[in-house]
Amino acid sequence: MRFFEYEAREIVKRAGIPVTDYGFTTDASEARSIAERIGGPTVIKSQVLTGGRMKAGGVKFADTPEEAEQHAADILQLEINGHQPRGVLVDPKAEVEQEFYAGVVWDGTRKRPVMIFSPVGGIDIEQVAEEQPDKVGRRHFSNILPFGDFEAKEVIASTGVTGSDLNKLVPIVTRLARLFVDNDMTLAEINPLGKLKDGSFVALDAHMDMENEARGRHKKLLKDLGVGDEETRQAREATEFELAGEAVDAASHRGVAGNVTEFDGDLGLVIGAGGGSLTLFDAVRKYGGRPANYCEIGGNPSVEKAKGLAKLVLSKPGVDKIAVMMSIVSNTRVDIVARGVIAACLELGFDPAEKIAIFRIPGAWEEEGFKILEKYGVEYADRSVSMHEAARRAVEKIQGGVTA
Amino acid sequence: MRKDGTFIGVEVDDAVAGDAALAAKLREVCPVDIYSDADGRVDIVEGNLDECVLCRLCLDASPAGTVKVLKLYDNEAVLA
Ligand code: SF4
């Protein structure tokens, strides 16, 4: 879940990291008041959840409050990569001596956060890593054990920063690492982290991304920031189909049947269980299939919930068949999912045997589940058929012949 | 009284359907709300029938043979 810059700055500020005396507004005349309060040149920055705002004219410099108001009015009208600005951030134009970079990102491979620091900031860290690799320090750290400031010191010092700068940067990077863990972030980045003429450091821009599943643990923060429950804040806006998937999942507390992502294929997927969704999605693609969606089902949802998800997928324009596939289930019941997907077909007026390309869910209550599938003539497979083989059969069926 | 869903049917012997204590007990034990207590009479909530998890709690809570859970997908096999 991504945050707007003005929200990310607030998170940084709450963590005790110095920020500029900025202001956020949705109103051009208020931008003028903020600029008056700041006194001096300002930067007016569009607040959008997309890149390329500088190029699109979403960042402008103002010497006077009047100019700030005019720029704010212009920027508020701008559409950047299809995004309407949430508002504008009015920031003092800081006298910066040097720009640094400080970030923490979740390393999905190592399953730990990695702290990244560079004395070359203000540009993409990837570019710095490529052009000046000795100027980028990295260090993984534990998100379970308490973070020690020596860890920050090591990373900063590894890039050649010494003396008073090192001493001032250690608490900032330490606080950034702690805020990352405390707020379940997947990305916490300050770029640029500016060194001002007086030798102090201040966060000039920040990017924060929170683990979506952790939203429930941070209700107070989200409420304070004004982030509504309905705001998904993903890399792109949720489609109607995806929002409908969320509604299916939210309709009952039992299990999971949602987390839907829309694709443009013809094979609808009802998939899940212990990483099964990703494996099965990849397997379908491996055999040349075109998934119409990604989703997750598990945790023993009710028949109604499984039915809701299957109906949603079956009703998606372009979906010819669905494949119902999971890894071996223990707490999710095979018979309950079978009832759900068959009921979905029947309620939509489809023949389950025609519409369900394959049902491959082995595990708890499979004997009952298989009896249901047999009655409706649905092809099913037990654990002797691998997930990959099940995916291959589903693709073969929808393509009416040979798979890749 | 008998009501059927798509997959599950439930039959309650008319002789016990008016038993207020049984009506309250069935309403209490069924984890998926298949029974309701209609002013002291057992009633079956049709919309919930297919949620039956075959747990047998209703069978244990009622006099032997008075409540039957039927698997409609299995030639009406009676849950024993
Ligand atoms: S078997 Fe369990 S779930 Fe089914 S009707 Fe009886 S109590 Fe309810």
XYZ file of C-alpha atoms and ligand atoms in Angstrom:
492
model
C 0.000 0.000 0.000
C 1.587 3.208 -1.178
C 1.543 6.532 0.584
C 1.456 9.971 -0.946
C 4.572 12.032 -0.341
C 2.822 14.272 2.200
C 1.781 11.197 4.160
C 5.238 9.637 3.906
C 6.729 12.866 5.233
C 4.360 12.753 8.184
C 5.435 9.179 8.942
C 9.072 10.247 8.760
C 8.364 13.202 11.032
C 6.585 11.022 13.593
C 9.645 8.762 13.660
C 11.733 11.743 14.815
C 13.507 12.388 11.534
C 13.828 16.115 10.719
C 11.668 17.310 7.830
C 11.195 20.710 6.224
C 8.375 23.006 7.328
C 6.112 21.836 4.513
C 2.352 22.086 4.129
C -0.220 20.045 2.225
C -3.366 21.432 0.683
C -6.011 20.736 -1.916
C -6.709 24.427 -2.348
C -4.620 26.921 -4.350
C -5.344 29.897 -2.071
C -4.258 27.857 0.933
C -1.029 27.094 -0.939
C -0.446 30.826 -0.942
C -0.969 31.002 2.850
C 1.458 28.152 3.386
C 4.025 29.897 1.187
C 3.491 33.114 3.188
C 4.060 31.216 6.417
C 7.224 29.606 5.022
C 8.490 32.992 3.787
C 10.909 32.718 0.852
C 11.069 30.592 -2.282
C 9.007 27.413 -2.306
C 8.545 24.261 -4.336
C 4.991 23.204 -5.263
C 4.745 19.461 -5.734
C 1.830 17.523 -7.139
C 0.698 14.667 -4.874
C 0.158 11.669 -7.115
C 0.885 7.976 -6.720
C 2.863 7.761 -9.935
C 6.277 8.694 -11.211
C 7.227 11.254 -13.839
C 5.592 14.237 -12.168
C 8.617 16.492 -12.775
C 8.480 15.814 -16.516
C 4.716 16.306 -16.556
C 5.000 19.745 -14.948
C 3.854 18.526 -11.558
C 6.741 20.180 -9.692
C 7.214 23.954 -9.912
C 9.300 26.555 -8.132
C 7.821 29.785 -6.777
C 9.581 32.920 -5.559
C 6.478 34.549 -4.104
C 3.243 33.391 -2.421
C 1.273 34.657 -5.451
C 3.351 32.494 -7.724
C 2.865 29.553 -5.344
C -0.913 30.007 -5.604
C -0.804 30.153 -9.401
C 1.410 27.070 -9.658
C -0.797 25.190 -7.198
C -3.895 26.058 -9.269
C -2.172 24.803 -12.444
C -0.867 21.629 -10.829
C -4.229 20.752 -9.302
C -5.680 20.692 -12.834
C -2.936 18.433 -14.178
C -3.487 14.791 -14.933
C -0.268 12.822 -14.556
C -0.156 9.332 -16.109
C -3.912 9.160 -15.721
C -3.810 10.271 -12.061
C -5.545 13.338 -10.682
C -3.422 14.972 -7.962
C -4.670 14.447 -4.392
C -3.386 17.951 -3.640
C -0.118 19.843 -3.548
C 2.730 19.905 -1.114
C 4.244 23.330 -0.533
C 7.829 22.939 0.534
C 10.524 25.523 1.339
C 13.208 25.569 -1.326
C 16.023 24.356 0.887
C 19.623 25.529 0.498
C 21.140 22.103 0.120
C 24.872 21.489 0.283
C 24.734 17.782 -0.554
C 22.021 15.226 -1.272
C 22.156 11.752 0.296
C 20.029 8.645 -0.036
C 18.708 6.475 2.807
C 16.327 3.595 2.296
C 15.109 0.308 3.644
C 13.449 -2.252 1.431
C 12.095 -5.737 2.068
C 14.290 -8.387 0.453
C 11.822 -11.091 -0.500
C 14.588 -13.553 -1.323
C 16.452 -13.234 1.969
C 13.200 -12.604 3.882
C 14.776 -9.707 5.758
C 14.900 -5.947 5.382
C 17.946 -4.474 3.711
C 19.184 -1.019 4.559
C 20.712 1.000 1.728
C 22.662 4.213 2.100
C 24.474 6.467 -0.341
C 26.132 9.877 -0.169
C 24.857 10.360 -3.728
C 21.165 11.191 -3.487
C 18.480 12.953 -5.472
C 18.645 10.441 -8.325
C 17.524 6.824 -8.618
C 19.549 4.614 -6.309
C 19.665 1.985 -9.083
C 21.563 4.478 -11.232
C 24.037 5.195 -8.434
C 24.531 1.466 -7.848
C 25.343 1.009 -11.505
C 27.575 4.024 -12.025
C 29.232 4.374 -8.607
C 28.872 1.035 -6.842
C 31.387 2.016 -4.143
C 28.998 4.788 -3.141
C 26.231 2.422 -2.130
C 26.278 0.670 1.247
C 23.937 -2.217 2.043
C 23.232 -4.326 5.067
C 20.494 -6.809 5.904
C 19.122 -6.683 9.416
C 16.675 -8.580 11.551
C 13.065 -7.464 11.721
C 12.692 -9.469 14.945
C 15.712 -8.433 17.015
C 16.012 -4.812 18.164
C 17.841 -2.629 15.657
C 21.201 -1.373 16.917
C 22.567 1.961 15.724
C 25.935 0.307 15.041
C 24.220 -1.368 12.098
C 23.372 2.010 10.583
C 26.870 3.268 11.377
C 28.495 0.385 9.509
C 26.456 0.971 6.365
C 27.000 4.725 6.312
C 30.726 4.417 7.075
C 31.124 1.836 4.298
C 30.382 4.596 1.771
C 33.182 6.811 3.039
C 31.118 9.157 5.207
C 32.992 10.113 8.378
C 33.136 12.629 11.240
C 30.270 14.903 12.122
C 28.182 13.835 9.091
C 28.434 10.222 10.186
C 27.368 11.104 13.727
C 24.372 13.083 12.507
C 23.293 10.474 9.961
C 23.378 7.463 12.305
C 20.243 8.414 14.302
C 18.358 9.308 11.109
C 19.089 5.992 9.407
C 18.450 4.126 12.677
C 15.027 5.769 12.992
C 14.268 4.969 9.371
C 15.089 1.286 9.966
C 12.909 1.231 13.082
C 9.987 2.948 11.391
C 10.242 0.388 8.583
C 9.856 -2.508 11.028
C 7.351 -0.813 13.360
C 5.033 0.119 10.492
C 5.343 -3.113 8.492
C 6.734 -1.268 5.494
C 8.004 -2.930 2.367
C 9.757 0.283 1.334
C 10.841 3.303 3.375
C 12.990 5.706 1.435
C 14.252 9.225 1.971
C 15.584 10.628 -1.269
C 16.993 13.144 -1.144
C 18.119 13.399 2.427
C 19.549 16.899 2.305
C 22.544 18.285 4.147
C 21.829 21.968 4.665
C 24.342 24.818 4.769
C 24.346 24.754 8.590
C 25.410 21.090 8.559
C 22.032 19.705 9.668
C 20.152 16.998 7.773
C 16.556 17.075 6.639
C 14.282 14.709 4.693
C 13.384 16.473 1.435
C 11.275 13.711 -0.077
C 10.084 10.329 1.146
C 8.463 7.216 -0.303
C 6.701 4.686 1.858
C 4.997 1.447 0.962
C 3.221 -0.589 3.634
C 2.534 -4.314 3.453
C -1.114 -4.444 2.461
C -1.910 -7.328 4.791
C -0.633 -5.245 7.729
C -3.204 -2.480 7.343
C -5.264 -3.871 10.173
C -2.339 -3.445 12.560
C -1.943 0.232 11.730
C -5.484 1.506 11.886
C -4.560 4.473 14.053
C -1.785 5.645 11.767
C -3.992 5.248 8.697
C -6.825 7.078 10.427
C -4.501 9.910 11.461
C -3.310 10.194 7.863
C -6.873 10.134 6.562
C -6.438 6.941 4.541
C -9.876 5.417 4.015
C -10.555 1.659 4.185
C -11.774 1.794 0.597
C -8.453 3.117 -0.706
C -6.476 0.158 -1.972
C -3.437 2.270 -2.914
C -1.932 -0.352 -5.151
C 0.440 0.361 -8.040
C -2.661 0.929 -10.150
C -6.261 1.569 -9.245
C -8.253 -1.570 -8.509
C -10.571 -2.593 -11.338
C -14.283 -3.163 -10.795
C -13.622 -6.882 -10.969
C -10.968 -6.619 -8.259
C -13.188 -4.502 -6.031
C -15.952 -7.078 -6.449
C -13.435 -9.728 -5.329
C -12.740 -7.719 -2.188
C -16.453 -7.494 -1.514
C -16.786 -11.272 -1.818
C -14.004 -11.760 0.701
C -15.316 -9.127 3.087
C -18.833 -10.546 3.082
C -17.976 -13.211 5.638
C -15.253 -13.719 8.209
C -14.746 -17.370 7.328
C -11.601 -18.119 5.342
C -10.275 -16.245 2.345
C -11.777 -16.091 -1.109
C -10.503 -12.978 -2.795
C -7.251 -11.088 -3.334
C -8.262 -10.994 -6.954
C -6.118 -9.493 -9.681
C -7.534 -9.068 -13.151
C -5.803 -10.306 -16.304
C -7.097 -10.488 -19.834
C -7.078 -14.233 -20.501
C -9.827 -16.773 -21.019
C -9.060 -19.270 -18.248
C -10.597 -18.220 -14.940
C -8.697 -19.377 -11.878
C -9.975 -20.364 -8.461
C -6.676 -21.218 -6.833
C -4.870 -21.182 -3.505
C -3.412 -22.921 -0.468
C 0.044 -22.417 0.967
C 1.614 -20.638 -1.988
C -0.412 -22.729 -4.405
C -1.870 -19.670 -6.085
C 1.464 -18.390 -7.352
C 2.688 -21.841 -8.359
C -0.526 -22.611 -10.221
C -0.682 -19.242 -11.922
C 2.884 -19.689 -13.167
C 2.144 -23.273 -14.224
C -0.825 -22.143 -16.325
C 1.378 -19.602 -18.063
C 4.160 -22.126 -18.523
C 1.827 -24.305 -20.569
C 0.740 -21.403 -22.708
C -2.502 -20.672 -20.853
C -3.906 -17.168 -20.515
C -5.221 -16.599 -16.990
C -8.198 -14.289 -16.669
C -7.348 -13.599 -13.069
C -5.233 -14.356 -10.045
C -6.914 -15.033 -6.711
C -6.470 -16.726 -3.370
C -8.801 -19.149 -1.707
C -8.055 -20.900 1.566
C -8.601 -20.973 5.315
C -11.858 -22.895 4.868
C -14.233 -20.326 3.427
C -17.964 -20.944 3.535
C -19.763 -22.461 0.552
C -21.325 -19.038 -0.032
C -17.930 -17.374 -0.179
C -16.395 -19.982 -2.500
C -19.500 -19.654 -4.654
C -19.217 -15.866 -4.687
C -15.646 -16.002 -5.932
C -16.391 -18.653 -8.556
C -19.414 -16.695 -9.794
C -17.345 -13.552 -10.091
C -14.668 -15.335 -12.126
C -17.201 -17.192 -14.277
C -19.037 -13.960 -15.048
C -15.933 -12.128 -16.194
C -16.257 -11.298 -19.887
C -14.002 -13.534 -21.973
C -13.805 -16.365 -19.449
C -14.484 -19.631 -21.160
C -13.746 -22.087 -18.349
C -12.439 -22.068 -14.814
C -9.743 -24.224 -13.261
C -10.190 -24.940 -9.566
C -6.803 -25.945 -8.235
C -5.066 -25.865 -4.909
C -2.064 -27.353 -3.194
C -2.899 -30.108 -0.684
C -5.356 -28.603 1.791
C -5.594 -29.360 5.486
C -8.001 -26.891 7.033
C -9.832 -25.911 3.844
C -12.370 -28.600 2.996
C -12.460 -30.045 -0.484
C -16.205 -30.764 -0.325
C -17.042 -27.214 0.720
C -15.084 -25.697 -2.192
C -16.608 -28.265 -4.558
C -20.110 -27.271 -3.437
C -19.235 -23.602 -3.890
C -17.904 -23.821 -7.428
C -20.642 -26.180 -8.612
C -23.348 -23.988 -7.089
C -21.791 -21.017 -8.900
C -22.057 -22.834 -12.251
C -25.635 -23.926 -11.588
C -26.796 -20.484 -10.482
C -25.333 -18.956 -13.633
C -27.003 -21.597 -15.780
C -23.801 -23.397 -16.759
C -23.088 -27.100 -16.853
C -20.343 -27.645 -14.234
C -18.837 -30.437 -16.349
C -18.421 -27.977 -19.215
C -17.330 -24.934 -17.286
C -14.890 -26.473 -14.801
C -11.842 -27.489 -16.822
C -10.373 -29.327 -13.861
C -10.828 -29.560 -10.117
C -7.597 -30.477 -8.384
C -7.875 -30.027 -4.639
C -6.594 -32.934 -2.595
C -6.759 -33.051 1.184
C -9.351 -32.686 3.914
C -12.726 -34.284 3.094
C -11.644 -35.156 -0.425
C -13.779 -38.320 -0.550
C -16.919 -36.234 -0.021
C -15.688 -33.638 -2.468
C -14.989 -36.182 -5.166
C -18.477 -37.665 -4.757
C -19.965 -34.229 -5.454
C -17.748 -33.727 -8.500
C -18.595 -37.162 -9.843
C -22.305 -36.442 -9.574
C -21.911 -33.361 -11.743
C -19.428 -35.005 -14.144
C -16.577 -32.631 -13.324
C -13.055 -33.859 -14.051
C -11.140 -33.991 -10.810
C -7.694 -35.079 -9.696
C -6.238 -36.191 -6.391
C -2.702 -35.686 -5.091
C -1.252 -38.217 -7.525
C -1.632 -35.483 -10.154
C 0.849 -32.635 -9.603
C -0.215 -29.009 -9.646
C 1.742 -28.545 -12.879
C 0.038 -31.497 -14.532
C -3.364 -30.191 -13.427
C -2.547 -26.789 -14.889
C -1.414 -28.434 -18.128
C -4.693 -30.348 -18.399
C -6.716 -27.197 -17.779
C -4.827 -25.323 -20.487
C -5.189 -28.233 -22.871
C -8.925 -28.259 -22.341
C -9.389 -24.579 -22.945
C -7.211 -24.688 -26.032
C -9.127 -27.703 -27.240
C -5.994 -29.676 -27.953
C -2.275 -29.616 -27.472
C -0.494 -27.512 -24.856
C 2.874 -25.831 -25.152
C -40.653 -31.626 7.766
C -37.994 -31.833 5.101
C -36.111 -29.139 3.247
C -33.486 -29.562 0.543
C -30.640 -27.415 -0.656
C -28.591 -28.343 -3.712
C -26.246 -30.672 -1.858
C -27.770 -31.222 1.564
C -31.249 -32.023 2.787
C -32.490 -32.060 6.375
C -35.497 -33.898 7.700
C -36.978 -33.393 11.148
C -39.589 -35.831 12.391
C -42.913 -34.005 12.851
C -43.293 -35.747 16.196
C -40.398 -33.733 17.660
C -40.606 -30.565 15.563
C -42.850 -28.918 18.158
C -40.481 -29.637 21.053
C -39.384 -26.213 22.318
C -36.333 -27.568 24.148
C -35.168 -29.385 21.026
C -35.769 -26.318 18.870
C -33.552 -24.256 21.181
C -30.903 -26.983 21.335
C -30.689 -27.441 17.557
C -30.423 -23.716 17.047
C -27.593 -23.637 19.570
C -25.525 -26.573 18.291
C -25.537 -26.143 14.528
C -22.390 -24.160 13.629
C -23.826 -22.908 10.358
C -27.322 -21.868 11.498
C -29.340 -24.485 9.682
C -31.935 -24.635 12.473
C -33.963 -21.782 13.817
C -36.286 -21.669 16.782
C -39.672 -20.483 15.490
C -41.574 -19.743 18.688
C -40.736 -23.081 20.196
C -40.893 -25.045 16.949
C -37.926 -26.377 14.993
C -37.529 -24.686 11.649
C -35.002 -25.328 8.910
C -33.262 -22.370 7.282
C -33.262 -23.362 3.656
C -30.655 -20.831 2.556
C -28.076 -22.291 4.912
C -28.548 -25.978 4.112
C -25.627 -26.230 1.711
C -23.299 -24.861 4.382
C -23.743 -28.050 6.433
C -20.317 -29.279 7.547
C -21.554 -32.799 8.344
C -20.517 -32.427 11.961
C -23.370 -34.588 13.372
C -23.960 -32.243 16.300
C -27.659 -32.017 15.463
C -27.919 -35.789 15.430
C -26.301 -36.014 18.859
C -28.620 -33.325 20.220
C -31.869 -35.002 19.157
C -33.601 -38.303 19.960
C -32.212 -41.084 17.765
C -33.624 -41.110 14.248
C -35.688 -37.927 14.582
C -33.283 -35.672 12.674
C -31.715 -36.775 9.411
C -29.046 -35.054 7.336
C -29.098 -36.253 3.725
C -26.306 -36.006 1.197
C -28.213 -35.236 -1.958
C -25.069 -35.693 -4.059
C -24.646 -39.246 -2.762
C -28.030 -40.880 -3.510
C -29.501 -39.229 -0.432
C -27.130 -41.113 1.866
C -28.087 -40.388 5.460
C -25.397 -38.956 7.696
C -24.926 -41.598 10.360
S -24.571 -31.918 10.667
Fe -23.724 -30.130 11.740
S -23.754 -28.550 10.231
Fe -25.044 -30.147 9.433
S -27.098 -29.593 10.074
Fe -26.272 -30.933 11.665
S -25.349 -29.549 13.130
Fe -25.678 -28.361 11.308
